[in-house]
Short mmCIF file of C-alpha atoms and ligand atoms in Angstrom, two decimals:
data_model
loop_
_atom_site.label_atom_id
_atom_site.label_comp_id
_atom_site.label_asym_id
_atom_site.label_seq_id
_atom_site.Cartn_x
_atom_site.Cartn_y
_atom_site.Cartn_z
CA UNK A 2 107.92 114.37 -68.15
CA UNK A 3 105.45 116.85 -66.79
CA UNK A 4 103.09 115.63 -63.58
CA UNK A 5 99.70 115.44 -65.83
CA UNK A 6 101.62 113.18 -68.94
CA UNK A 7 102.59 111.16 -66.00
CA UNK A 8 99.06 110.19 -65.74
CA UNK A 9 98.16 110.26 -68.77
CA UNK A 10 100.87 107.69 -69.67
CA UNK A 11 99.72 105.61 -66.44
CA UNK A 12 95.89 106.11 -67.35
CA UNK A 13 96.80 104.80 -70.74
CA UNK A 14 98.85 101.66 -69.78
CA UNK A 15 96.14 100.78 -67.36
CA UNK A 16 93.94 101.35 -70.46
CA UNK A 17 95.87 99.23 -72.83
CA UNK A 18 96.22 96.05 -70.18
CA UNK A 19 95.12 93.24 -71.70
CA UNK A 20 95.55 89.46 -71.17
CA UNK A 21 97.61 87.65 -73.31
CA UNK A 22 98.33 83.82 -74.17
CA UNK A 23 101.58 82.95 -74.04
CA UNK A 24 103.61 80.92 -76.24
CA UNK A 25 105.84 78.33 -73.97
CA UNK A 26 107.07 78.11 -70.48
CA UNK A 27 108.56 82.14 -70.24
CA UNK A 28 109.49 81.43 -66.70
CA UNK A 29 108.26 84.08 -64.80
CA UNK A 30 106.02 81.64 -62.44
CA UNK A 31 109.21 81.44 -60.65
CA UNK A 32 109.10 84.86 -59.02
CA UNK A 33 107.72 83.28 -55.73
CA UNK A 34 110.73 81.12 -55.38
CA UNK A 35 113.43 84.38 -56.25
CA UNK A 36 111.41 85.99 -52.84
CA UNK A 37 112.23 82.76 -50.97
CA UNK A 38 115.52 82.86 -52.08
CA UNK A 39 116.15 86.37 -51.24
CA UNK A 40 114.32 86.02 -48.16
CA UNK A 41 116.42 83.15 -46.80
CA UNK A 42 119.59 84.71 -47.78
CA UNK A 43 118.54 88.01 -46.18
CA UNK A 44 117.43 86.03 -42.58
CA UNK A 45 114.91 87.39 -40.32
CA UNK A 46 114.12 89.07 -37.43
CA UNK A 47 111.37 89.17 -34.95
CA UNK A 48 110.83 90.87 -31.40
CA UNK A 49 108.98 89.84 -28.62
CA UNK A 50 107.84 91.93 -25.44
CA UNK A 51 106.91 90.05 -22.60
CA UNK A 52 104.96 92.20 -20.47
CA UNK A 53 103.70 90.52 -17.01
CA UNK A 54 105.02 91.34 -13.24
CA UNK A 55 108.18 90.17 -12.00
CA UNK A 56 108.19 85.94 -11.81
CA UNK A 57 105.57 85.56 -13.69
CA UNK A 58 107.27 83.14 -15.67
CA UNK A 59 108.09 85.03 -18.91
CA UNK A 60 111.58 83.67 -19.06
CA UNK A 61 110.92 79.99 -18.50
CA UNK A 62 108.36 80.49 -21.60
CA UNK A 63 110.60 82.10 -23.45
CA UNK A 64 113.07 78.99 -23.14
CA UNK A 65 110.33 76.65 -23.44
CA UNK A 66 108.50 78.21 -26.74
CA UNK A 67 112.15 78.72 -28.02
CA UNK A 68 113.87 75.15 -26.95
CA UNK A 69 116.74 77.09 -25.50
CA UNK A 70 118.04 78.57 -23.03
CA UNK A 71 118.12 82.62 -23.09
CA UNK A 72 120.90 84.21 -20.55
CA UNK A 73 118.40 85.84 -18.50
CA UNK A 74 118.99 87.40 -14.46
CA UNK A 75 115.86 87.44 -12.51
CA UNK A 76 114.79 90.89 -11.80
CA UNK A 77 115.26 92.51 -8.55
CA UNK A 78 111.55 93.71 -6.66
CA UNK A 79 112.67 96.73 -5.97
CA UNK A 80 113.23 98.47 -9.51
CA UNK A 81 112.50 102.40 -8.87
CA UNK A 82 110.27 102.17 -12.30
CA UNK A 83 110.21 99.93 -15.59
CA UNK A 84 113.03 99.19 -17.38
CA UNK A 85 112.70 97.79 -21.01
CA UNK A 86 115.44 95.28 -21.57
CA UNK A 87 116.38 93.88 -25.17
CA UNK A 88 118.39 91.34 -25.64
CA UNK A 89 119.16 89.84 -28.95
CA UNK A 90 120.42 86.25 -29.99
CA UNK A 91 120.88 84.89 -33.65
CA UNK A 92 118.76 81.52 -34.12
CA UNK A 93 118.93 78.94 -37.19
CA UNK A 94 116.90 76.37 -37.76
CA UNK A 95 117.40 74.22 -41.06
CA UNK A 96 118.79 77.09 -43.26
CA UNK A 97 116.79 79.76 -42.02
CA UNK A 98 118.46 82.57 -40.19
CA UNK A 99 116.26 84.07 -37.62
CA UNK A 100 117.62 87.57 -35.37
CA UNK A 101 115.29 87.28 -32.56
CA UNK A 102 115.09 90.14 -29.64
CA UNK A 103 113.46 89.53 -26.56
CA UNK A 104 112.41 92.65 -24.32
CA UNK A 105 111.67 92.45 -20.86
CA UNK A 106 109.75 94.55 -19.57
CA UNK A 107 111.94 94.51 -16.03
CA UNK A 108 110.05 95.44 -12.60
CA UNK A 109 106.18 95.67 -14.47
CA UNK A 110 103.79 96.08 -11.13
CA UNK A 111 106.64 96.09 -8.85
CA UNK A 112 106.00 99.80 -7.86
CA UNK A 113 103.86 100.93 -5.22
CA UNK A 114 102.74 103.96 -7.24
CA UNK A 115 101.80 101.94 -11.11
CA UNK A 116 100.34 104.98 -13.14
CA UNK A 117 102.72 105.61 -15.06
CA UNK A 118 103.83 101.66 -15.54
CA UNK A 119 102.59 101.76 -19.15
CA UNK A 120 105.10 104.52 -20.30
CA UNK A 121 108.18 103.37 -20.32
CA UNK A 122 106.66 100.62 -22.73
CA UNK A 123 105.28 102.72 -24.84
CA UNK A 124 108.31 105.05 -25.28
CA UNK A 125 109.98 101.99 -26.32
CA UNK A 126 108.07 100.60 -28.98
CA UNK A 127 107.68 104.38 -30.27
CA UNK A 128 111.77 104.61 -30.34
CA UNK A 129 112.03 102.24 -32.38
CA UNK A 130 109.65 103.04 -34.77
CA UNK A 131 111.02 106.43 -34.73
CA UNK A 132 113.92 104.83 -35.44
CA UNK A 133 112.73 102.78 -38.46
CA UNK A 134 110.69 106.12 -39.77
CA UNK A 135 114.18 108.13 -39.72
CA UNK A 136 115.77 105.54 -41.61
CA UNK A 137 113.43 105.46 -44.01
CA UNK A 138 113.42 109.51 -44.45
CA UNK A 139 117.62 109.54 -44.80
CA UNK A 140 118.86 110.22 -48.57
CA UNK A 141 121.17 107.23 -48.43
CA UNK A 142 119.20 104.61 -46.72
CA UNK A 143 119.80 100.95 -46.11
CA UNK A 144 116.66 99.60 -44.97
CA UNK A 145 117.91 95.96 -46.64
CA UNK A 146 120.58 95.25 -43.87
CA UNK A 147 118.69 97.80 -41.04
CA UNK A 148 118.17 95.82 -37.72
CA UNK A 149 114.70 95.97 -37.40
CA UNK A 150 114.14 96.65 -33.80
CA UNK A 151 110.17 97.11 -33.80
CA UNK A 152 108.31 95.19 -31.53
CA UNK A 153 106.40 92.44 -33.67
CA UNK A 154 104.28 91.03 -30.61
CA UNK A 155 103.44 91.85 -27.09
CA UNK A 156 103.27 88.50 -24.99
CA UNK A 157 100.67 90.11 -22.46
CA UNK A 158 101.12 87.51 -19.17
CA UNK A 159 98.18 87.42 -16.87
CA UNK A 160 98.26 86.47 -13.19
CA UNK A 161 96.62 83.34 -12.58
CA UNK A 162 94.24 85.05 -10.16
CA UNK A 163 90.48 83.66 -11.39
CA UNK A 164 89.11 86.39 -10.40
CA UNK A 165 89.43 89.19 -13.10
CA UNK A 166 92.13 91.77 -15.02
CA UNK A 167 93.75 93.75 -12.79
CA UNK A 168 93.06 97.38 -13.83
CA UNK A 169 96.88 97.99 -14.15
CA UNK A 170 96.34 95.27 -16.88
CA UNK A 171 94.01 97.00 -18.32
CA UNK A 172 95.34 100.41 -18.38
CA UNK A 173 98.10 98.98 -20.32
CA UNK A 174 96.99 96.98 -22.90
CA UNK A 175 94.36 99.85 -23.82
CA UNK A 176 97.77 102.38 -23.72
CA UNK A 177 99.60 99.34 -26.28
CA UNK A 178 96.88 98.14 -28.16
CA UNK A 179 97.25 100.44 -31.27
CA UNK A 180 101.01 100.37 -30.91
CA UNK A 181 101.58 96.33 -31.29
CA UNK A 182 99.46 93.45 -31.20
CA UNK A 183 98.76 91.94 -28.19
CA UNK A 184 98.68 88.55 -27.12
CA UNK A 185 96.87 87.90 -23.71
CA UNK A 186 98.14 84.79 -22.12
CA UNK A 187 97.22 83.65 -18.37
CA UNK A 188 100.77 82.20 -16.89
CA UNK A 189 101.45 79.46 -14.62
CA UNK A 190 97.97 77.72 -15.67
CA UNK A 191 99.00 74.83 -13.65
CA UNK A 192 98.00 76.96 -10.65
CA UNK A 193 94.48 77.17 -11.85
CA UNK A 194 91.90 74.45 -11.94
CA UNK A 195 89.83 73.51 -15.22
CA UNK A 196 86.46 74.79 -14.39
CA UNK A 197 88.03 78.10 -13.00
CA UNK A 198 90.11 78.60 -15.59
CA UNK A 199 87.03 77.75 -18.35
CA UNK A 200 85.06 81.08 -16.03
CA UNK A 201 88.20 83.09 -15.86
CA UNK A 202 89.01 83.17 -20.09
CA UNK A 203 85.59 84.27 -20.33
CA UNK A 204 85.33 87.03 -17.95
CA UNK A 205 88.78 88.28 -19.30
CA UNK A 206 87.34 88.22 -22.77
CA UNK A 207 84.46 90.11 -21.33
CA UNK A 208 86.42 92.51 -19.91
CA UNK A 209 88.72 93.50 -22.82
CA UNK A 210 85.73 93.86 -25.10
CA UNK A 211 84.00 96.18 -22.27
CA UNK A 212 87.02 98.30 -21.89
CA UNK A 213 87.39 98.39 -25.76
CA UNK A 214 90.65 96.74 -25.38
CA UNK A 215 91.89 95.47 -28.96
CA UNK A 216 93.84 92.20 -28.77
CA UNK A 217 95.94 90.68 -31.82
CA UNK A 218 93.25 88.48 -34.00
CA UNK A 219 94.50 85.63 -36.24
CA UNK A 220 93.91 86.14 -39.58
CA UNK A 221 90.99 84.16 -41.00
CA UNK A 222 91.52 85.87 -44.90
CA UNK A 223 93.82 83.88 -46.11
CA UNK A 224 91.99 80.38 -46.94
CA UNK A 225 95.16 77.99 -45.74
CA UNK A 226 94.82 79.06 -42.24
CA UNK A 227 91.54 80.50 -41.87
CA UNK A 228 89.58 77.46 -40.12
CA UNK A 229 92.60 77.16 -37.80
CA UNK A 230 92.97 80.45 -36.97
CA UNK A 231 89.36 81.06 -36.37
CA UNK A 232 89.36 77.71 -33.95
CA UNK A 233 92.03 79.80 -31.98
CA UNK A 234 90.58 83.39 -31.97
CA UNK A 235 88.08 81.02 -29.92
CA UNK A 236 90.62 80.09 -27.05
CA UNK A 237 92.16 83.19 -26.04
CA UNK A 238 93.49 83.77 -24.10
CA UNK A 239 95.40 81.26 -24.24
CA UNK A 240 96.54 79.48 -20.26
CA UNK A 241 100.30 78.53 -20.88
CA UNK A 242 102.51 76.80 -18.54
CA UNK A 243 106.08 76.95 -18.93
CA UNK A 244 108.87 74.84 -17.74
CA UNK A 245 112.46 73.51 -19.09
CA UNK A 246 112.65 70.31 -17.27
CA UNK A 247 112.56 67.59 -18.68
CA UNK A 248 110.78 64.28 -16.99
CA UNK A 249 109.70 60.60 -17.30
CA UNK A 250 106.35 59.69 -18.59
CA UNK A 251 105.92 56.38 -19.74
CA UNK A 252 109.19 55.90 -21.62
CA UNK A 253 109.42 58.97 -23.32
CA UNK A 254 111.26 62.48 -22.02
CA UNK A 255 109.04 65.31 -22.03
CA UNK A 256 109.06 69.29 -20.99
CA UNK A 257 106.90 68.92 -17.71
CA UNK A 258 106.21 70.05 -14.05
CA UNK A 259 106.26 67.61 -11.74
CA UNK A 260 104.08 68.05 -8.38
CA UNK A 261 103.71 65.12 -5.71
CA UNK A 262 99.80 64.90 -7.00
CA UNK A 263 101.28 64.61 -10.87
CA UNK A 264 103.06 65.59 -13.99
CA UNK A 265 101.66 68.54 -15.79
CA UNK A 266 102.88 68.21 -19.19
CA UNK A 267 104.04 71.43 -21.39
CA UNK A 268 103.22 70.13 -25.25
CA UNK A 269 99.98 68.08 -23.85
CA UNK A 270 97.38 69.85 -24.99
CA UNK A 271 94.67 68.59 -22.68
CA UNK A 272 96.61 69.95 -19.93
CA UNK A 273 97.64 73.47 -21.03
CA UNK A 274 97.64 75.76 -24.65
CA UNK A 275 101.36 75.99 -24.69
CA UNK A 276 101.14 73.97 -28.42
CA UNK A 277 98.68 76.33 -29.16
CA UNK A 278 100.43 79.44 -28.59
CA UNK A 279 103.72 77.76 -29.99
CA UNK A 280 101.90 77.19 -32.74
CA UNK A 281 100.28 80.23 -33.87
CA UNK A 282 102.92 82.64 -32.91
CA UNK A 283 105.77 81.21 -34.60
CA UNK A 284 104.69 78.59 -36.93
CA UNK A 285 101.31 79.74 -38.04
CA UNK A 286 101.39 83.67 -37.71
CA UNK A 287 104.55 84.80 -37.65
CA UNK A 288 104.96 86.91 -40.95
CA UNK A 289 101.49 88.30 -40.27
CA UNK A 290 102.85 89.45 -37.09
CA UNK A 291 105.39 91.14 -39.10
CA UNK A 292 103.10 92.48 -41.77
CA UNK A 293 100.84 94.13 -38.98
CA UNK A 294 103.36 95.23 -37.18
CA UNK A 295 104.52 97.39 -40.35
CA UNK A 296 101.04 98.08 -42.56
CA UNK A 297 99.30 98.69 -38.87
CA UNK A 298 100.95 100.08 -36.30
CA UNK A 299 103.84 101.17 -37.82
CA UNK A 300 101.76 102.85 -41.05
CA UNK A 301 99.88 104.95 -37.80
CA UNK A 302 102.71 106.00 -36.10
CA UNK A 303 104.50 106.97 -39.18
CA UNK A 304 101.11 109.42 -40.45
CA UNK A 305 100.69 110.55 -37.17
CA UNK A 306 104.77 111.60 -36.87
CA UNK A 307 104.44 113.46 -40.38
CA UNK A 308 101.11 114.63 -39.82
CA UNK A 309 102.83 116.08 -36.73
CA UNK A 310 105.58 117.36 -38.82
CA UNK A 311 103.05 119.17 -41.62
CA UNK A 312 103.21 116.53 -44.11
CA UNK A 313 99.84 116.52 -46.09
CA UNK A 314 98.00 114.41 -48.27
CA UNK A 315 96.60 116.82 -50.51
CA UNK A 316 92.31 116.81 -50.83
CA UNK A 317 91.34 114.51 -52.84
CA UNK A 318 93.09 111.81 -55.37
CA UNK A 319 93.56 114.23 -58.51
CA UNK A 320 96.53 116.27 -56.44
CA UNK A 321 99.31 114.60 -55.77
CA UNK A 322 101.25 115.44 -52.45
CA UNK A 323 103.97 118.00 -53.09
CA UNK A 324 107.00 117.34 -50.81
CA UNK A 325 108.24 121.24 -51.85
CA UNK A 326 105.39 122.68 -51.32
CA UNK A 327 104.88 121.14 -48.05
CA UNK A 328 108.44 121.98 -46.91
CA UNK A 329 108.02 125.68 -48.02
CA UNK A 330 104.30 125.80 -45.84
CA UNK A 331 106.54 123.78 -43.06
CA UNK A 332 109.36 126.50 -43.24
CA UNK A 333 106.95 129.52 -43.74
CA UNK A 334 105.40 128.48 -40.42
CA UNK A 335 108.59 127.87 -38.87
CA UNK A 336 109.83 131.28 -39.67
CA UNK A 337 106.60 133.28 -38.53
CA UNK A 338 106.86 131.16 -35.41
CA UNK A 339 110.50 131.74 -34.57
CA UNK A 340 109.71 135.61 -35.19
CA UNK A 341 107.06 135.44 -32.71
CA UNK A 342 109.10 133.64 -30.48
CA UNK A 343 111.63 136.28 -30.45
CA UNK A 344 109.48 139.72 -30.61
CA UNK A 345 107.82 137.48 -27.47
CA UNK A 346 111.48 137.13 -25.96
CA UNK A 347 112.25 140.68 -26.73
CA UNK A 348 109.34 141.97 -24.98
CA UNK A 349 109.48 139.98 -21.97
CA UNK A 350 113.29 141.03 -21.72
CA UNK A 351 112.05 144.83 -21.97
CA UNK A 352 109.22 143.92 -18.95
CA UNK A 353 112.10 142.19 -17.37
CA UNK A 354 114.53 145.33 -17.55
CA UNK A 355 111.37 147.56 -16.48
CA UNK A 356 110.62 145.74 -13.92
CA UNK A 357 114.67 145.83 -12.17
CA UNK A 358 114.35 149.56 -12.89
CA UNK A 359 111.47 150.08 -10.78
CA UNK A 360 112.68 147.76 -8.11
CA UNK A 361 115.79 149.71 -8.32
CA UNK A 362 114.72 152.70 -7.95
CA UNK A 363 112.36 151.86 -4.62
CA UNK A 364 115.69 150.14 -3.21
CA UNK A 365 117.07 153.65 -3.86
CA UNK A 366 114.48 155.28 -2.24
CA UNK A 367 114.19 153.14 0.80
CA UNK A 368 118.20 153.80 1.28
CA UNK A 369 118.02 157.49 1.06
CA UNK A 370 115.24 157.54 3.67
CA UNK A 371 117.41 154.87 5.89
CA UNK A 372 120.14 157.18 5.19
CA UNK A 373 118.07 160.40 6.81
CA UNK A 374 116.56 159.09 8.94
CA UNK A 375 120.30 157.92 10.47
CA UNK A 376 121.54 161.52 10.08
CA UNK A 377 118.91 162.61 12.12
CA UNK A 378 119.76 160.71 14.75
CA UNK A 379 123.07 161.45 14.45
CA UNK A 380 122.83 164.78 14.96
CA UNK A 381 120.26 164.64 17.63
CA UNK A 382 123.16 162.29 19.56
CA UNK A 383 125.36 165.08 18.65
CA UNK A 384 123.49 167.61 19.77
CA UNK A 385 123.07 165.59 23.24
CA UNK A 386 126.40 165.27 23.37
CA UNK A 387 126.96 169.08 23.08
CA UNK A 388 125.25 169.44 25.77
CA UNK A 389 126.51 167.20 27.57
CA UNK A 390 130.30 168.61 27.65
CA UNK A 391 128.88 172.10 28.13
CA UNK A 392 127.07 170.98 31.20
CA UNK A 393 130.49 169.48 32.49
CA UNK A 394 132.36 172.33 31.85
CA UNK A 395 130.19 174.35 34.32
CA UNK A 396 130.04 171.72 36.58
CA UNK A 397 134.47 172.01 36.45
CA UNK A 398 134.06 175.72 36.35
CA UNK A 399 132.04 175.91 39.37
CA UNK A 400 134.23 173.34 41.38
CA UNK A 401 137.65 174.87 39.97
CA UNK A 402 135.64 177.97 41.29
CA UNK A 403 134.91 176.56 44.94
CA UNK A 404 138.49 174.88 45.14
CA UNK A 405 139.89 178.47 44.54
CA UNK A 406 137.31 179.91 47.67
CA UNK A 407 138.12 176.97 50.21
CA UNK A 408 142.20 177.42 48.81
CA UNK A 409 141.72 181.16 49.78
CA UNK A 410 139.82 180.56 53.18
CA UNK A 411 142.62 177.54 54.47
CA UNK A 412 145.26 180.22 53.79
CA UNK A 413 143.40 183.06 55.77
CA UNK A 414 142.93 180.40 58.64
CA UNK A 415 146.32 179.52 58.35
CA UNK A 416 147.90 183.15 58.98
CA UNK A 417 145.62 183.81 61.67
CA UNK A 418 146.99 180.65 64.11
CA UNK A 419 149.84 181.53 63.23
CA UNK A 420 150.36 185.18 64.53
CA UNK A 421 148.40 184.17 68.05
CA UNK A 422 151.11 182.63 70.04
CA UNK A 423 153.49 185.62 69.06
CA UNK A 424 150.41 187.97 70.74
CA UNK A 425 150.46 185.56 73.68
CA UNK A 426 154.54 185.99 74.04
CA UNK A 427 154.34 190.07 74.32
CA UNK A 428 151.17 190.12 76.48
CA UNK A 429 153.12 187.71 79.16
CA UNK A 430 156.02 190.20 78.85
CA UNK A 431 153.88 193.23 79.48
CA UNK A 432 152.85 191.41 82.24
P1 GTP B 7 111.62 87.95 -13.75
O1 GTP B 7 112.40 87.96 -15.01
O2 GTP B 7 112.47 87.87 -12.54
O3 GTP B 7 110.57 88.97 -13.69
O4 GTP B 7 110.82 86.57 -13.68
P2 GTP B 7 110.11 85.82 -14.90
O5 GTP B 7 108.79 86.39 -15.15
O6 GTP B 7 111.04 85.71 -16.03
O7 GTP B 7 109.85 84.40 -14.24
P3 GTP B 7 110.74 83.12 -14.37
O8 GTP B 7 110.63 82.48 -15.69
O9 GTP B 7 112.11 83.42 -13.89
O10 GTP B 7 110.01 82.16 -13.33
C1 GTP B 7 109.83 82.48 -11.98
C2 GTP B 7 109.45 81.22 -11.21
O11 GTP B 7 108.20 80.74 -11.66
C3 GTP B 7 110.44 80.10 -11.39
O12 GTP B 7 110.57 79.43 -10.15
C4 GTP B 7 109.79 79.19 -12.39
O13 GTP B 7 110.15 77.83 -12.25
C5 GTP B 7 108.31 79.37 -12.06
N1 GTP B 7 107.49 79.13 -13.22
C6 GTP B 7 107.73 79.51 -14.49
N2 GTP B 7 106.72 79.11 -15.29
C7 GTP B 7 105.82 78.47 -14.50
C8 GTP B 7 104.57 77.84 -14.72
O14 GTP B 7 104.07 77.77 -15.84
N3 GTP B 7 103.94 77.30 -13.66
C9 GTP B 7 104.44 77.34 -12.41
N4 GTP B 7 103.77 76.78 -11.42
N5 GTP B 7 105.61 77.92 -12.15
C10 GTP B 7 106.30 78.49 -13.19
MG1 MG B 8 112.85 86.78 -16.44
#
C-alpha cells in the first residue's frame, strides 16, 4: 500500500470510530490483568545509584531500605578517581521477581582535585543507555529478556553539614539532572538536631532552585497518589538515617541506633524520613521511576544520539521521516567528508615530503661547506708540512755539509802532528 492510502485508510478508520453497545460480557475488560500476568512472569528490574562521599552511609541504607544484607567492601580513601560499581542481586517478594542493581559510586569527593568527579557518573548512565539505544536499533532484537541496566534513580546523599550544598554537590546534580532523576537525601540525620535540620532542608531547597538544579518530583497526575505525593514533594529532601541493628524498645525489636543519650529509631517517623523515602521510592513511585527513566531521560538521550547521527524528523506532521532517505543524506555526507579527509591527507603528505626535501637539501649544503672548508685546512696543514721537511732538509744539508769541513780539517791536523817528530829526528842528527 502506497504511503498517502496509508493515511487515507488511517484518516478514515479514525473517521469511522464510533461507540458501540455491546451485547454481553465480551471479556476484553480483562486486558489489565493479561499485563499483570505478563508482567509478573517477565520480573523486574530496577537500578539505584547512590552518589554521596565515601562513609556516608549509602550501604547501611541500602540494607536498611532493602531488609537485607548487600555484600558490600567499604571503599578505600585513596581511589585515584571515581569508580562506578554495579552489583546486581535477584530479589522476590510474594511472587514478584525483582533484578535489582545497585551502583556505587566508589571514592565520590575523595580526590583532592574534584572537577572532573561528575564524569565518570555520567559516562555511566550514558553507557548504558547507549547500550539500551543499540539494542533497540539491531535487526534481531530482544528487548523482552534484555537486562535493563539504566539507572532508574540517583540516591543523591548529602553531608549532614547544616550549613549548605557543597558546590561539588552542586556541580553534579546540575551535570545528572537531565540524565536520571534525582533524589536528594541528607544522611546520618541523627547527627543533626531538629531545628537545624528544619533551616538546613530549606536552604538546600533554596539552593537547588537558585542553581536551576532539577530534582525528581512525585507525580501528583495520577489521582490515587496525588495528595500523597504532593505532601512529600513538601519534605525533600528527605533526612534518612540508616542502620541494620536491631534493638529493644519497649517489648518490641526494631531497626535503631542506639547512643548513651537514646535510641534513634529507623521506621519512627518523628525521628527521621526513612518511612518516607521507603515509601515513595519503592512502594509508591517505583514504576514512575521506570517510566521517566525511559519517556524522559532516556527519550533525550536517544534524539540527541540520532540527531547526532543525522536522523531527522522531517518539517512538519504531513512528511513522514524517511529512514532511506536519511541514510543516503547520512552516507552522501560521509563520502564528501572522507574525500576531504583524504585530498586533506594527501596534501599534508605532499607539504610533508616538501618540507624533508628542503631540509635535505640545506643538510646537503651545510656538509659540502663542512667538507671545504676541511680541505682547506687540509691542505694548508699540508702545505705547512711541506715546508716543514724542506726546511729540515737544509738544515741536514748544511750540517752533513759542516761535518764534511770539520772531517776534512781533523784529517789535515792529523797529518801535520804526525810528520813533526820525524823533522825533530833529522834536525838532532844534523846536529
Ligand atoms: P563506603 O561504601 O565505604 O563509601 O561507605 P558507605 O557510604 O557505604 O557507608 P557505610 O554504610 O559503610 O557506613 C559508614 C559508617 O557510617 C558505618 O560505621 C555506619 O554504621 C555509619 N552509619 C551509616 N548510616 C548511619 C546513620 O544514619 N547515622 C550514623 N550516625 N551513622 C551511620
Ligand atoms: Mg558502601
Amino acid at each position: 500500500m502506497a504511503a498517502t492510502d496509508l493515511e487515507r485508510f488511517s484518516q478514515n478508520a479514525e473517521l469511522e470510530s464510533r461507540n458501540l453497545p455491546l451485547g454481553g460480557h465480551v471479556g476484553f475488560d480483562s486486558l489489565p490483568d493479561q499485563l499483570v500476568s505478563k508482567s509478573v512472569t517477565q520480573g523486574f528490574s530496577f537500578n539505584i545509584l547512590c552518589v554521596g562521599e565515601t562513609g556516608i552511609g549509602k550501604s547501611t541504607l541500602m540494607n536498611t531500605l532493602f531488609n537485607t544484607t548487600f555484600e558490600t567492601e567499604e571503599a578505600s580513601h585513596h581511589e585515584e578517581c571515581v569508580r562506578l560499581r554495579p552489583q546486581t542481586y535477584s530479589l522476590q517478594e510474594s511472587n514478584v521477581q525483582l533484578k535489582l542493581t545497585v551502583v556505587d559510586a566508589v571514592g565520590f569527593g575523595d580526590q583532592i582535585n574534584k572537577d572532573e568527579s561528575y564524569r565518570p557518573i555520567v559516562d555511566y548512565i550514558d553507557a548504558q543507555f547507549e547500550n539500551y539505544l543499540q539494542e533497540e536499533l539491531k535487526i534481531r532484537r530482544s528487548l523482552f529478556d534484555y537486562h535493563d541496566t539504566r539507572i532508574h534513580v540517583c540516591l543523591y546523599f548529602i553531608t549532614p553539614t547544616g550549613h549548605s550544598l557543597k558546590s561539588l554537590d552542586l556541580v553534579t546534580m546540575k551535570k545528572l539532572d537531565s540524565k536520571v532523576n534525582i533524589i536528594p537525601i541528607i544522611a546520618k540525620a541523627d547527627t543533626i538536631s531538629k531545628s537545624e535540620l528544619h533551616k538546613f532542608k530549606i536552604k538546600i531547597m533554596g539552593e537547588l532552585v537558585s542553581n536551576g538544579v532539577q530534582i525528581y518530583q512525585f507525580p501528583t497526575d495520577d489521582e490515587a497518589v496525588a495528595e500523597i505525593n504532593a505532601v512529600m514533594n513538601a519534605h525533600l529532601p528527605f533526612a534518612v538515617v540508616g542502620s541494620t541493628e536491631e534493638v529493644k524498645v519497649g517489648n518490641k525489636l526494631v531497626r535503631a541506633r542506639q547512643y548513651p543519650w537514646g535510641v534513634v529509631q529507623v521506621e519512627n517517623e518523628n525521628h527521621c524520613d526513612f518511612v518516607k523515602l521507603r515509601e515513595m521510592l519503592i512502594r509508591v513511585n517505583m514504576e514512575d521511576l521506570r517510566e521517566q527513566t525511559h519517556s524522559r531521560h532516556y527519550e533525550l538521550y536517544r534524539r540527541c544520539k540520532l540527531e547526532e547521527m543525522g536522523f531527522q524528523d522531517s518539517e512538519g506532521d504531513s512528511q513522514p521521516f524517511s529512514l532511506q532517505e536519511t541514510y543516503e543524506a547520512k552516507r552522501k555526507e560521509f563520502l564528501s567528508e572522507l574525500q576531504r579527509k583524504e585530498e586533506e591527507m594527501r596534501q599534508m603528505f605532499v607539504n610533508k615530503v616538501k618540507e624533508t626535501e628542503l631540509e635535505l637539501k640545506e643538510k646537503e649544503r651545510e656538509l659540502h661547506e663542512k667538507f671545504e672548508h676541511l680541505k682547506r685546512v687540509h691542505q694548508e696543514e699540508k702545505r705547512r708540512v711541506e715546508e716543514k721537511r724542506q726546511e729540515l732538509e737544509e738544515e741536514t744539508s748544511a750540517f752533513t755539509r759542516r761535518k764534511a769541513a770539520v772531517e776534512a780539517l781533523q784529517s789535515q791536523a792529523f797529518h801535520a802532528t804526525s810528520q813533526q817528530p820525524l823533522r825533530k829526528d833529522k834536525d838532532k842528527k844534523k846536529s
